[in-house]
Structures are given as structure tokens and as C-alpha cells.
Amino acid sequence: MNDTLLGLYEIATLAEVGTPAVANWRKRFPDFPAPIAELRAGPVFLDSQVRAWLAKRNGADLSNLSSFYERLALKCGHDTELTEKIEETIAKLTDENTTVRSPGVLLGKIQSGKTRAFLGVIAAGFDRGYDVAVVLTKGTKSLARQTLARVRQDFRDFIAADEIQVHDIMALPNMTPYELSQKLILVVKKEDDNLTRLLNAFETDYPVLRSKCVLIIDDEADLASVSFRKKDGVAGAGTISKQIDQLRSLVSDSDFLQVTATPYSLYLQPEEDVMSPAGPLFTPRRPKFTVVLPTHTQYVGGDYYFERSTDSDSPAFYFYREVPLEEREALKAEDRRRLKIENVLSEKRAAIVREAILTFIVGGVIRRLQAKAEGAPIQKYSFLFHTEQARKSHAWQETVVAAIRDALVVEAKGRTAKFEELLDSAYTDLARSVQLSGTALPSLDEVRTEVLAALSGGQLMITKVNSEGDIDALLDDDGQLRLRTPFNIFIGGQILDRGITINNLIAFYYGRNPKKFQQDTVLQHSRMYGARSLGDLAVTRFYAPQVVYQVMRNIHQFDAALREAFESGSNNKGVYFIQKDASNRVIPCSPNKIMFSSVFSIRPGRRMLPVGFQTVARTNGAKNLAALDKRIAALSAHEHGGPFLISVEDATTLLELAYSNLEFDDPSEDHRKAHIAALEHLSRTSKDANLRGSVWLVTATDRNVARFRDEGRFSNSPDTKQQSDQAQAQAEDIPVLMLLRQNGDQAKGWRDLAFWWPVIVTPRSAVTSIFASDLPASP
């Protein structure tokens, strides 16, 4: 058989849609070609049959449809759930009076198809009487170019039929009356010059536009477009917000829709009055409405990287690798006291970046060998290196990475013991997750042959990207970073943060550690989110300092907590934003005041426990240990481990004593204040009045958990599955406090001091809460 074989990804590329669209076509259309084989990587189809089906679909099917949305939905493969959300959004936009300060909101997830959704909203809006759509993008040329390319791609058939005009506002041609009679989509960067040009188009150049019905879409919405700024103590609207208001005052009818992946922004929509909760439960009333978008079946996000990574039976278990802070500092700038470039394959402070580069090549080789064995198209792979914003740091990092590559080439050609050691280590690491994923693992000999070919054949390309000019030259026609060789390493700073698509990303070396993390910024850095295949996930690795990984994990949990509140029933549950005041009481606080670097989410039915600590010295901790032993013995004299009820006052005392024998190298890892506050808050706000003010206590002794897991990460499961299940079953209306007495043997990584490891299980009936351990200083 000489006919070319296509997988789902190749069909999607041919049809210029996403792979979820192709999957939906298979379900929706009975005449879609049947696969000729089901491989491990998925079904494969005959090229000729697929092309014939696409030709039929693009011809007969589209011509029989009249509405903009029906045609777009068929072309892009919208499923029933997405169509319902788009129709809901349009219905609410036409029924509600949205404003900049009270917008409609589409809430999606990072890299989850939000663009696809809002383009569907535009098409449906054109059917419902909107004439002009203004798409506001983040303020970079590259992202505006990517957005423009995507709009033109999805609306290509309408553009060809002279039904829709699509333009970048900064390249708007002299429009004729014939063109102005068509539907119009304008892509506008969120910066002053673009907005000024937009205002001029409506006010001066084409006054006819002022009589049109306008839909304003704020893509990647955050506080940049709705911000209020303080000057001399007086709050006023930000520049972008003012310019959007000016546009709306020019036109006869308009609506405003924000598209965001960060639920926190929904709690900060500005109003004319002061932003503060009306009561202890803060509900996100400020958006006029919120529509939560579905995710497609191939979507991978924080749940995989930050929650399933604790499951030893999941490939995600091996996803993260810690970068020592000494290495991160050594990669900031050249300093021979820290790192000698000529010894880059043996320097301790380059150990993880060295490992990361070879593991990236080995991972890509494994995926290419798997594709070859299955008769699937062979892909190119990418590695994002993003630790600093300074250009001089990028130049030094490029030097280090190039030196590692060149040294590996020399070692590989000589088949030295050093090369074999590095190769074996990378292969062994990846083999664990590949085998857990159920995909085929090529032999070490096969991998070695291809790695040697990759290194000697110049297949590893290193590209520094730290300016708009750099990235513009690297983008393909669709506005995505072009992968020119089988293995591509991109080194850069903030320019790579802004939504630029990087295909087949299987390695991410991330070291950014600002003093204050912003939730939307950190989540946008998470370039590994999005549509990912199981095979790619098995060879994906994330390298970062422990403190950075934990902050990203906390922000994921914070994001998930807010999202759960939205999805739990029309926002009725709301979210508690709480803090401890000067008198040590838990009180509500306004969400616009919290700092992302100091928040802790409290979610129903979840575990909270300290991780990454060491015990204090034996002599220092003996007294506290004896006091805690005595208290627990007195409380549980007749209960034999529990669960049994104790007062919340006793529970917080036990928790404080347990924490007193734990110490943390990084203060940001010490969540004792949040855990103690959470325990108190969850008990005192219980829905069961009879249990209010109580906590279930479960204890166990003679535990012997090691400080580190086998692969080097901190242990995070001091409880057995039986204990965990018991606590989960008990945590209905009040929290459960588990205290597990560890022997603390030196052979297990501790300091020969026994200690009680606390685990809190939150009640299933609890309301999502966000605890702010620190608030910004008052002005």
C-alpha cells in the first residue's frame, strides 16, 4: 500500500483545525473515514480518503448552511458542549448591559482553546446583529500577529466570500463602502497607540462605524484592561480602560466580553465604589455574567503536573526535577568562582542543566523511535529555558548550553565512559515514566544510536529569544515558534511568556523567582499546559528550584479553588478570603488586598500537611516532644487512636506543638500559620451546629517514613491508605486532624528526634477559602 498514512494530528494540520475538532468529526459524522489501524499512538487513516472527505465537507456541507456560526462550527469541529457555551454567552451578551466595569466573562484554562471559543462567540454574534468585533490582545507584536493569523485562518472562507473583513488596526487599509458593508473584525494590541488608532477609525476615518453594533473582546483579560490607578491617593481608571470607554461612547451600541484563564481577576472587576466584601463570604458579583468553558479531551493542566505528580503509579510522578539554588545563581551571569565553562560536564553547579539537555534529546529520540515503529509522522521537539529577564543572563545561558552541547558532541564521538554514564542516567529516568504510560520503550542501544546521530549531525539547535525582533523572525505563518531541527532549545525571558505557542514542548527549565509572584503571570509561564499526548507527557520534564515549584503548585491550587467555586453552582457558594488580625482572630479580608506569594487555598475534602521540613535538633526538640506526647496521651487515653472529638482549642494547641519541632530551609514552605488558621476556621464555620467548635483527632505511632522519596523529592505521604480513607470518610462537616508519630531515625534522613507529622483533612461540606498570611502594607 503506497497511500500515505495520517494520524489525528496530521489530519488536524491538513484541515487547519485542532485535534479535538478531528476527534469530534469522527463522532459527529458517520461518513468520516474509518481508520485502517489502531496504533499505540492512536488511529491512522488513508490520506486519500481523508482528503476526499474534507473536499466533500468544505464543498457541499458548508454551502447548505446560512449562519456564520453554523459554518464556523462545522469547519472547526465544535462539539455540543462548546456550542451550548457559545450560545449561552451570546444570549447573555444580548440580554445584559455589559460595561468595562461589569463585563461578561469567558473563563477557560491556560492553553485550553479559549481563542477557539471567543471566535465562535464572534461568529454567533454576527448572526445576532453585531457588525464589528474588536479583539484586544496583550501588548506584544508577536501575540497580535499570532491572533491575527488565527482569526484569518478560522474565518478564511468568509473572507474569500466577501462576507467578513479582518485587519490589524495598525495596518487598516483605506476601506471602501463595499468593504464597510461587510462584517468587520479588528485586532488591536492593548497599548496606547493601537487604541488611539482604533478611536480615530471610528471617530474620524470611518464615521459610519459609529452606527454599528460593536462587540469588544478582551483576550487574555487581566487588570491591564480594567485597572484603576492611584495618583496622589485618588483612584482613577487606567489608560486602556479610559480608551475603551471612549470607544463605547462613540458607538450607538456595544458589549464587552473578557476572556481569561485566571479566576482571581473575576473577584477584582472594578466598580465605582470601594472593593470590599459585604460580609464574611465574598461572592464574585462584579462580572455581569461568567460562562465557564469546557476543556477538550486532550487537555493537560495543573491537575496533572501538581496533583497527579504525587501518585507513584502515574508518569507525572517523575515529571519534576529540583534545581539547586546554587545552580540558578551560577546561570545568572558568568562568574568563574561558581562555574568554569571549560569544565561544564563535570561542574556541580551545572549538573541539572546538563542532565536536562541530554534527557531532552533522549526523550525526543524515544518519541521519534516510537513514531517510526508505528508508522506515524515523526515530530520535532522543543525545550524552553526561562530563568531570568536580563539579556546578559540569556547570553551567558546560551554560552553554557552551547558549551554543554559541544562537549557532549565530543564525548559522544569518543563513546567515552562519561557519555555512557550520562546517557544511561537519562534513559533510566525516562524509562520509568514511559513504562507507566503504557507506551513502547525503545532499547538503550536504539536510543544510543539515534542520540549519537543527533549530536554528531547538528540536530540540536539553540536559539536566544529576548526581543520582539528575535521572535518575529522565528514565527511561522501561523504565529507559532518554528521548529527548524529535530531538537530545539529556546532561551529567553518575558517575551516567551505572552501566549506564544511552542509545539511539542517536552522540557522546561524554569527559574524565575520574583519577590512577589503574580498569579496570572506565573500561570502564563506554564507553557507545558494545553493539548498533550500521553506519549509526550511520559518524556516531559520540568526543572525548577523547589521554592519556585511549590509557589507554582500553590498558585495552581489557588486557581483550582476559585474555579471550583464558580463551577459548584452559579457562584452561590462564593469564597471566604480570610486572615488573622492583630488579636489572632480569623477575620474576612478583601481579595483585592492579598499577595499571591502568601496565599493558601483551603478546598473541600483535601489534605493539608507540611512538606520539605527537617526536625529541629534533638536537644532543642525533646521538651516540646514530651509535652505533645503527654497531651495526646491525655486526650486519647480511652480512644486507641481515634477518630474522636476534641475541642478546636485543643486541636490548634496540638498543631502548634507539632510544628514547633519542624524547621524549614525556605520560610515560604512553612504554612503553619495558614494550617492553624484553617483548622480553626473550618471548625468554627461548620454547618452542623452540634459539631461546631470541634475537630476529629486520629493518631498513630511507630511510623518510619523517610524524609526523601527514592527519586530525591521530599516525602509527602506520612499516612497509610487506610488512615487516609478513614479520615476522608470522617471529614463530613468538621475537619480531621491526623497526628502521626514518626521515629525520626537518622538513617531515614532525620535527626534522631521523634516527631508528630500533622495532616489536616478538610470537611467535604466546607466552603472554599483563601487564607492570606500577609497583606500589603497600607498606603
Short mmCIF file of N, CA and C in Angstrom, two decimals, residues 51-163:
data_model
loop_
_atom_site.label_atom_id
_atom_site.label_comp_id
_atom_site.label_asym_id
_atom_site.label_seq_id
_atom_site.Cartn_x
_atom_site.Cartn_y
_atom_site.Cartn_z
N ARG A 51 -8.60 13.24 2.48
CA ARG A 51 -8.68 14.41 1.59
C ARG A 51 -10.01 14.45 0.84
N ALA A 52 -10.48 13.29 0.43
CA ALA A 52 -11.77 13.25 -0.27
C ALA A 52 -12.90 13.70 0.65
N TRP A 53 -12.86 13.24 1.92
CA TRP A 53 -13.90 13.63 2.87
C TRP A 53 -13.86 15.12 3.16
N LEU A 54 -12.66 15.67 3.32
CA LEU A 54 -12.52 17.10 3.58
C LEU A 54 -13.03 17.93 2.41
N ALA A 55 -12.74 17.47 1.18
CA ALA A 55 -13.21 18.20 0.00
C ALA A 55 -14.73 18.21 -0.06
N LYS A 56 -15.33 17.07 0.25
CA LYS A 56 -16.79 16.99 0.27
C LYS A 56 -17.38 17.90 1.33
N ARG A 57 -16.77 17.85 2.50
CA ARG A 57 -17.26 18.66 3.62
C ARG A 57 -17.15 20.15 3.33
N ASN A 58 -16.02 20.58 2.81
CA ASN A 58 -15.80 22.01 2.54
C ASN A 58 -16.66 22.50 1.40
N GLY A 59 -17.12 21.59 0.56
CA GLY A 59 -17.96 21.99 -0.56
C GLY A 59 -19.42 21.93 -0.22
N ALA A 60 -19.97 20.73 -0.21
CA ALA A 60 -21.42 20.58 -0.08
C ALA A 60 -21.94 21.00 1.29
N ASP A 61 -21.27 20.59 2.34
CA ASP A 61 -21.81 20.81 3.68
C ASP A 61 -21.92 22.30 4.02
N LEU A 62 -20.84 23.06 3.78
CA LEU A 62 -20.83 24.47 4.15
C LEU A 62 -21.81 25.27 3.30
N SER A 63 -21.97 24.91 2.06
CA SER A 63 -22.82 25.69 1.17
C SER A 63 -24.29 25.60 1.57
N ASN A 64 -24.66 24.55 2.30
CA ASN A 64 -26.05 24.39 2.71
C ASN A 64 -26.37 25.10 4.02
N LEU A 65 -25.37 25.70 4.64
CA LEU A 65 -25.59 26.39 5.91
C LEU A 65 -25.59 27.90 5.68
N SER A 66 -26.46 28.59 6.41
CA SER A 66 -26.57 30.03 6.18
C SER A 66 -25.91 30.86 7.27
N SER A 67 -25.96 30.42 8.52
CA SER A 67 -25.45 31.27 9.60
C SER A 67 -23.93 31.22 9.68
N PHE A 68 -23.36 32.32 10.17
CA PHE A 68 -21.91 32.38 10.35
C PHE A 68 -21.47 31.28 11.32
N TYR A 69 -22.19 31.15 12.43
CA TYR A 69 -21.72 30.21 13.45
C TYR A 69 -21.83 28.76 12.99
N GLU A 70 -22.92 28.41 12.33
CA GLU A 70 -23.06 27.02 11.87
C GLU A 70 -21.90 26.63 10.96
N ARG A 71 -21.53 27.53 10.08
CA ARG A 71 -20.44 27.23 9.16
C ARG A 71 -19.09 27.14 9.89
N LEU A 72 -18.86 28.08 10.81
CA LEU A 72 -17.61 28.06 11.57
C LEU A 72 -17.54 26.81 12.45
N ALA A 73 -18.63 26.46 13.10
CA ALA A 73 -18.65 25.31 13.99
C ALA A 73 -18.38 24.02 13.22
N LEU A 74 -18.92 23.91 12.01
CA LEU A 74 -18.67 22.72 11.22
C LEU A 74 -17.22 22.67 10.77
N LYS A 75 -16.69 23.80 10.34
CA LYS A 75 -15.31 23.86 9.87
C LYS A 75 -14.33 23.50 10.99
N CYS A 76 -14.59 24.04 12.19
CA CYS A 76 -13.65 23.88 13.30
C CYS A 76 -14.00 22.73 14.23
N GLY A 77 -15.09 22.04 13.95
CA GLY A 77 -15.41 20.85 14.73
C GLY A 77 -15.86 21.13 16.14
N HIS A 78 -16.68 22.16 16.35
CA HIS A 78 -17.19 22.44 17.69
C HIS A 78 -18.11 21.32 18.15
N ASP A 79 -17.91 20.85 19.36
CA ASP A 79 -18.80 19.81 19.88
C ASP A 79 -20.02 20.46 20.52
N THR A 80 -20.95 19.62 20.96
CA THR A 80 -22.21 20.12 21.51
C THR A 80 -22.00 20.98 22.74
N GLU A 81 -21.09 20.57 23.61
CA GLU A 81 -20.86 21.31 24.86
C GLU A 81 -20.33 22.71 24.58
N LEU A 82 -19.36 22.82 23.66
CA LEU A 82 -18.81 24.14 23.33
C LEU A 82 -19.88 25.00 22.67
N THR A 83 -20.66 24.42 21.77
CA THR A 83 -21.72 25.18 21.10
C THR A 83 -22.72 25.73 22.11
N GLU A 84 -23.06 24.93 23.09
CA GLU A 84 -24.00 25.39 24.12
C GLU A 84 -23.42 26.56 24.91
N LYS A 85 -22.11 26.51 25.22
CA LYS A 85 -21.48 27.60 25.96
C LYS A 85 -21.43 28.87 25.12
N ILE A 86 -21.17 28.74 23.83
CA ILE A 86 -21.13 29.91 22.95
C ILE A 86 -22.52 30.52 22.83
N GLU A 87 -23.52 29.68 22.67
CA GLU A 87 -24.89 30.20 22.58
C GLU A 87 -25.32 30.86 23.88
N GLU A 88 -24.90 30.28 25.02
CA GLU A 88 -25.21 30.89 26.32
C GLU A 88 -24.56 32.27 26.43
N THR A 89 -23.32 32.37 25.98
CA THR A 89 -22.60 33.64 26.06
C THR A 89 -23.29 34.71 25.23
N ILE A 90 -23.64 34.38 23.99
CA ILE A 90 -24.29 35.36 23.12
C ILE A 90 -25.64 35.78 23.67
N ALA A 91 -26.40 34.82 24.21
CA ALA A 91 -27.70 35.15 24.78
C ALA A 91 -27.54 36.13 25.94
N LYS A 92 -26.53 35.91 26.77
CA LYS A 92 -26.33 36.80 27.92
C LYS A 92 -25.79 38.16 27.47
N LEU A 93 -24.94 38.18 26.46
CA LEU A 93 -24.44 39.46 25.96
C LEU A 93 -25.58 40.33 25.42
N THR A 94 -26.51 39.71 24.69
CA THR A 94 -27.60 40.48 24.11
C THR A 94 -28.66 40.86 25.14
N ASP A 95 -28.75 40.08 26.23
CA ASP A 95 -29.76 40.37 27.26
C ASP A 95 -29.24 41.30 28.36
N GLU A 96 -27.93 41.26 28.62
CA GLU A 96 -27.35 42.02 29.73
C GLU A 96 -26.67 43.29 29.21
N ASN A 97 -26.60 44.28 30.07
CA ASN A 97 -25.90 45.52 29.72
C ASN A 97 -24.48 45.46 30.27
N THR A 98 -23.55 44.95 29.48
CA THR A 98 -22.17 44.80 29.95
C THR A 98 -21.40 46.11 29.79
N THR A 99 -20.47 46.33 30.69
CA THR A 99 -19.61 47.51 30.64
C THR A 99 -18.18 47.10 30.95
N VAL A 100 -17.25 48.03 30.83
CA VAL A 100 -15.86 47.75 31.19
C VAL A 100 -15.77 47.37 32.65
N ARG A 101 -16.58 48.01 33.50
CA ARG A 101 -16.54 47.72 34.92
C ARG A 101 -17.48 46.60 35.32
N SER A 102 -18.29 46.13 34.39
CA SER A 102 -19.17 44.98 34.66
C SER A 102 -19.30 44.17 33.38
N PRO A 103 -18.21 43.49 32.99
CA PRO A 103 -18.19 42.80 31.71
C PRO A 103 -18.83 41.42 31.78
N GLY A 104 -19.09 40.84 30.62
CA GLY A 104 -19.31 39.41 30.57
C GLY A 104 -17.95 38.74 30.57
N VAL A 105 -17.89 37.52 31.08
CA VAL A 105 -16.60 36.85 31.21
C VAL A 105 -16.70 35.42 30.67
N LEU A 106 -15.73 35.05 29.83
CA LEU A 106 -15.50 33.66 29.44
C LEU A 106 -14.31 33.17 30.26
N LEU A 107 -14.53 32.17 31.09
CA LEU A 107 -13.47 31.64 31.94
C LEU A 107 -13.03 30.30 31.39
N GLY A 108 -11.79 30.24 30.89
CA GLY A 108 -11.24 28.99 30.39
C GLY A 108 -10.05 28.57 31.23
N LYS A 109 -9.20 27.73 30.67
CA LYS A 109 -7.96 27.34 31.31
C LYS A 109 -6.79 27.67 30.40
N ILE A 110 -5.59 27.74 30.98
CA ILE A 110 -4.39 28.05 30.20
C ILE A 110 -4.26 27.08 29.03
N GLN A 111 -4.10 27.62 27.83
CA GLN A 111 -3.88 26.81 26.63
C GLN A 111 -4.98 25.76 26.42
N SER A 112 -6.24 26.16 26.69
CA SER A 112 -7.32 25.17 26.63
C SER A 112 -8.29 25.40 25.48
N GLY A 113 -8.00 26.33 24.58
CA GLY A 113 -8.91 26.58 23.46
C GLY A 113 -9.80 27.79 23.66
N LYS A 114 -9.34 28.77 24.45
CA LYS A 114 -10.15 29.97 24.66
C LYS A 114 -10.31 30.77 23.37
N THR A 115 -9.26 30.82 22.53
CA THR A 115 -9.35 31.55 21.26
C THR A 115 -10.43 30.94 20.39
N ARG A 116 -10.44 29.64 20.30
CA ARG A 116 -11.47 28.92 19.54
C ARG A 116 -12.86 29.31 20.01
N ALA A 117 -13.01 29.45 21.32
CA ALA A 117 -14.32 29.77 21.88
C ALA A 117 -14.73 31.21 21.55
N PHE A 118 -13.82 32.17 21.75
CA PHE A 118 -14.27 33.55 21.52
C PHE A 118 -14.45 33.85 20.03
N LEU A 119 -13.74 33.13 19.16
CA LEU A 119 -14.01 33.30 17.72
C LEU A 119 -15.38 32.75 17.39
N GLY A 120 -15.79 31.67 18.09
CA GLY A 120 -17.14 31.17 17.94
C GLY A 120 -18.17 32.19 18.41
N VAL A 121 -17.85 32.89 19.50
CA VAL A 121 -18.74 33.93 20.01
C VAL A 121 -18.87 35.05 18.98
N ILE A 122 -17.78 35.41 18.33
CA ILE A 122 -17.84 36.46 17.30
C ILE A 122 -18.77 36.03 16.16
N ALA A 123 -18.59 34.79 15.67
CA ALA A 123 -19.44 34.30 14.58
C ALA A 123 -20.90 34.29 14.99
N ALA A 124 -21.18 33.77 16.20
CA ALA A 124 -22.56 33.75 16.68
C ALA A 124 -23.08 35.17 16.88
N GLY A 125 -22.20 36.08 17.29
CA GLY A 125 -22.59 37.48 17.46
C GLY A 125 -22.97 38.12 16.13
N PHE A 126 -22.24 37.79 15.08
CA PHE A 126 -22.59 38.33 13.76
C PHE A 126 -23.98 37.85 13.34
N ASP A 127 -24.35 36.63 13.74
CA ASP A 127 -25.70 36.14 13.45
C ASP A 127 -26.76 36.89 14.25
N ARG A 128 -26.36 37.42 15.43
CA ARG A 128 -27.34 38.07 16.32
C ARG A 128 -27.33 39.59 16.19
N GLY A 129 -26.67 40.13 15.16
CA GLY A 129 -26.79 41.55 14.89
C GLY A 129 -25.56 42.39 15.15
N TYR A 130 -24.50 41.82 15.69
CA TYR A 130 -23.25 42.59 15.83
C TYR A 130 -22.62 42.77 14.45
N ASP A 131 -22.05 43.95 14.22
CA ASP A 131 -21.45 44.27 12.92
C ASP A 131 -19.93 44.30 12.97
N VAL A 132 -19.38 44.69 14.13
CA VAL A 132 -17.93 44.85 14.28
C VAL A 132 -17.49 44.11 15.55
N ALA A 133 -16.40 43.39 15.42
CA ALA A 133 -15.78 42.76 16.59
C ALA A 133 -14.38 43.34 16.76
N VAL A 134 -14.10 43.87 17.93
CA VAL A 134 -12.77 44.40 18.26
C VAL A 134 -12.11 43.41 19.22
N VAL A 135 -11.00 42.81 18.79
CA VAL A 135 -10.29 41.82 19.60
C VAL A 135 -9.07 42.49 20.21
N LEU A 136 -9.07 42.66 21.52
CA LEU A 136 -7.95 43.27 22.23
C LEU A 136 -6.99 42.18 22.67
N THR A 137 -5.73 42.27 22.23
CA THR A 137 -4.72 41.28 22.59
C THR A 137 -3.69 41.91 23.52
N LYS A 138 -2.89 41.05 24.18
CA LYS A 138 -1.80 41.57 25.00
C LYS A 138 -0.83 42.36 24.13
N GLY A 139 -0.09 43.26 24.78
CA GLY A 139 0.68 44.25 24.05
C GLY A 139 2.00 43.80 23.48
N THR A 140 2.04 42.71 22.72
CA THR A 140 3.25 42.33 22.00
C THR A 140 2.91 42.10 20.54
N LYS A 141 3.84 42.46 19.66
CA LYS A 141 3.61 42.27 18.23
C LYS A 141 3.41 40.80 17.89
N SER A 142 4.21 39.95 18.54
CA SER A 142 4.17 38.54 18.21
C SER A 142 2.82 37.93 18.53
N LEU A 143 2.25 38.28 19.70
CA LEU A 143 0.96 37.72 20.07
C LEU A 143 -0.14 38.30 19.19
N ALA A 144 -0.04 39.58 18.87
CA ALA A 144 -1.03 40.19 17.96
C ALA A 144 -0.97 39.50 16.59
N ARG A 145 0.25 39.21 16.14
CA ARG A 145 0.41 38.52 14.85
C ARG A 145 -0.18 37.12 14.92
N GLN A 146 0.04 36.43 16.02
CA GLN A 146 -0.50 35.08 16.17
C GLN A 146 -2.01 35.12 16.20
N THR A 147 -2.58 36.09 16.92
CA THR A 147 -4.04 36.23 16.99
C THR A 147 -4.62 36.55 15.63
N LEU A 148 -3.98 37.48 14.90
CA LEU A 148 -4.45 37.85 13.57
C LEU A 148 -4.44 36.64 12.62
N ALA A 149 -3.34 35.87 12.70
CA ALA A 149 -3.24 34.68 11.84
C ALA A 149 -4.35 33.69 12.16
N ARG A 150 -4.64 33.52 13.43
CA ARG A 150 -5.69 32.56 13.85
C ARG A 150 -7.07 33.03 13.38
N VAL A 151 -7.34 34.33 13.52
CA VAL A 151 -8.64 34.86 13.09
C VAL A 151 -8.81 34.66 11.58
N ARG A 152 -7.77 34.99 10.83
CA ARG A 152 -7.85 34.84 9.37
C ARG A 152 -7.99 33.38 8.97
N GLN A 153 -7.35 32.50 9.71
CA GLN A 153 -7.44 31.07 9.39
C GLN A 153 -8.86 30.56 9.61
N ASP A 154 -9.44 30.87 10.76
CA ASP A 154 -10.78 30.35 11.07
C ASP A 154 -11.86 30.97 10.20
N PHE A 155 -11.67 32.24 9.81
CA PHE A 155 -12.69 32.94 9.00
C PHE A 155 -12.30 33.02 7.52
N ARG A 156 -11.37 32.17 7.11
CA ARG A 156 -10.84 32.23 5.74
C ARG A 156 -11.95 32.16 4.69
N ASP A 157 -12.88 31.22 4.87
CA ASP A 157 -13.95 31.06 3.87
C ASP A 157 -14.84 32.30 3.80
N PHE A 158 -15.08 32.94 4.92
CA PHE A 158 -15.93 34.14 4.95
C PHE A 158 -15.21 35.33 4.31
N ILE A 159 -13.89 35.39 4.53
CA ILE A 159 -13.10 36.46 3.92
C ILE A 159 -13.11 36.31 2.41
N ALA A 160 -12.92 35.07 1.93
CA ALA A 160 -12.89 34.82 0.49
C ALA A 160 -14.24 35.14 -0.16
N ALA A 161 -15.32 34.97 0.59
CA ALA A 161 -16.66 35.22 0.06
C ALA A 161 -17.11 36.67 0.24
N ASP A 162 -16.18 37.56 0.68
CA ASP A 162 -16.51 38.98 0.90
C ASP A 162 -17.66 39.15 1.89
N GLU A 163 -17.65 38.32 2.93
CA GLU A 163 -18.63 38.47 3.99
C GLU A 163 -18.02 39.12 5.23
#
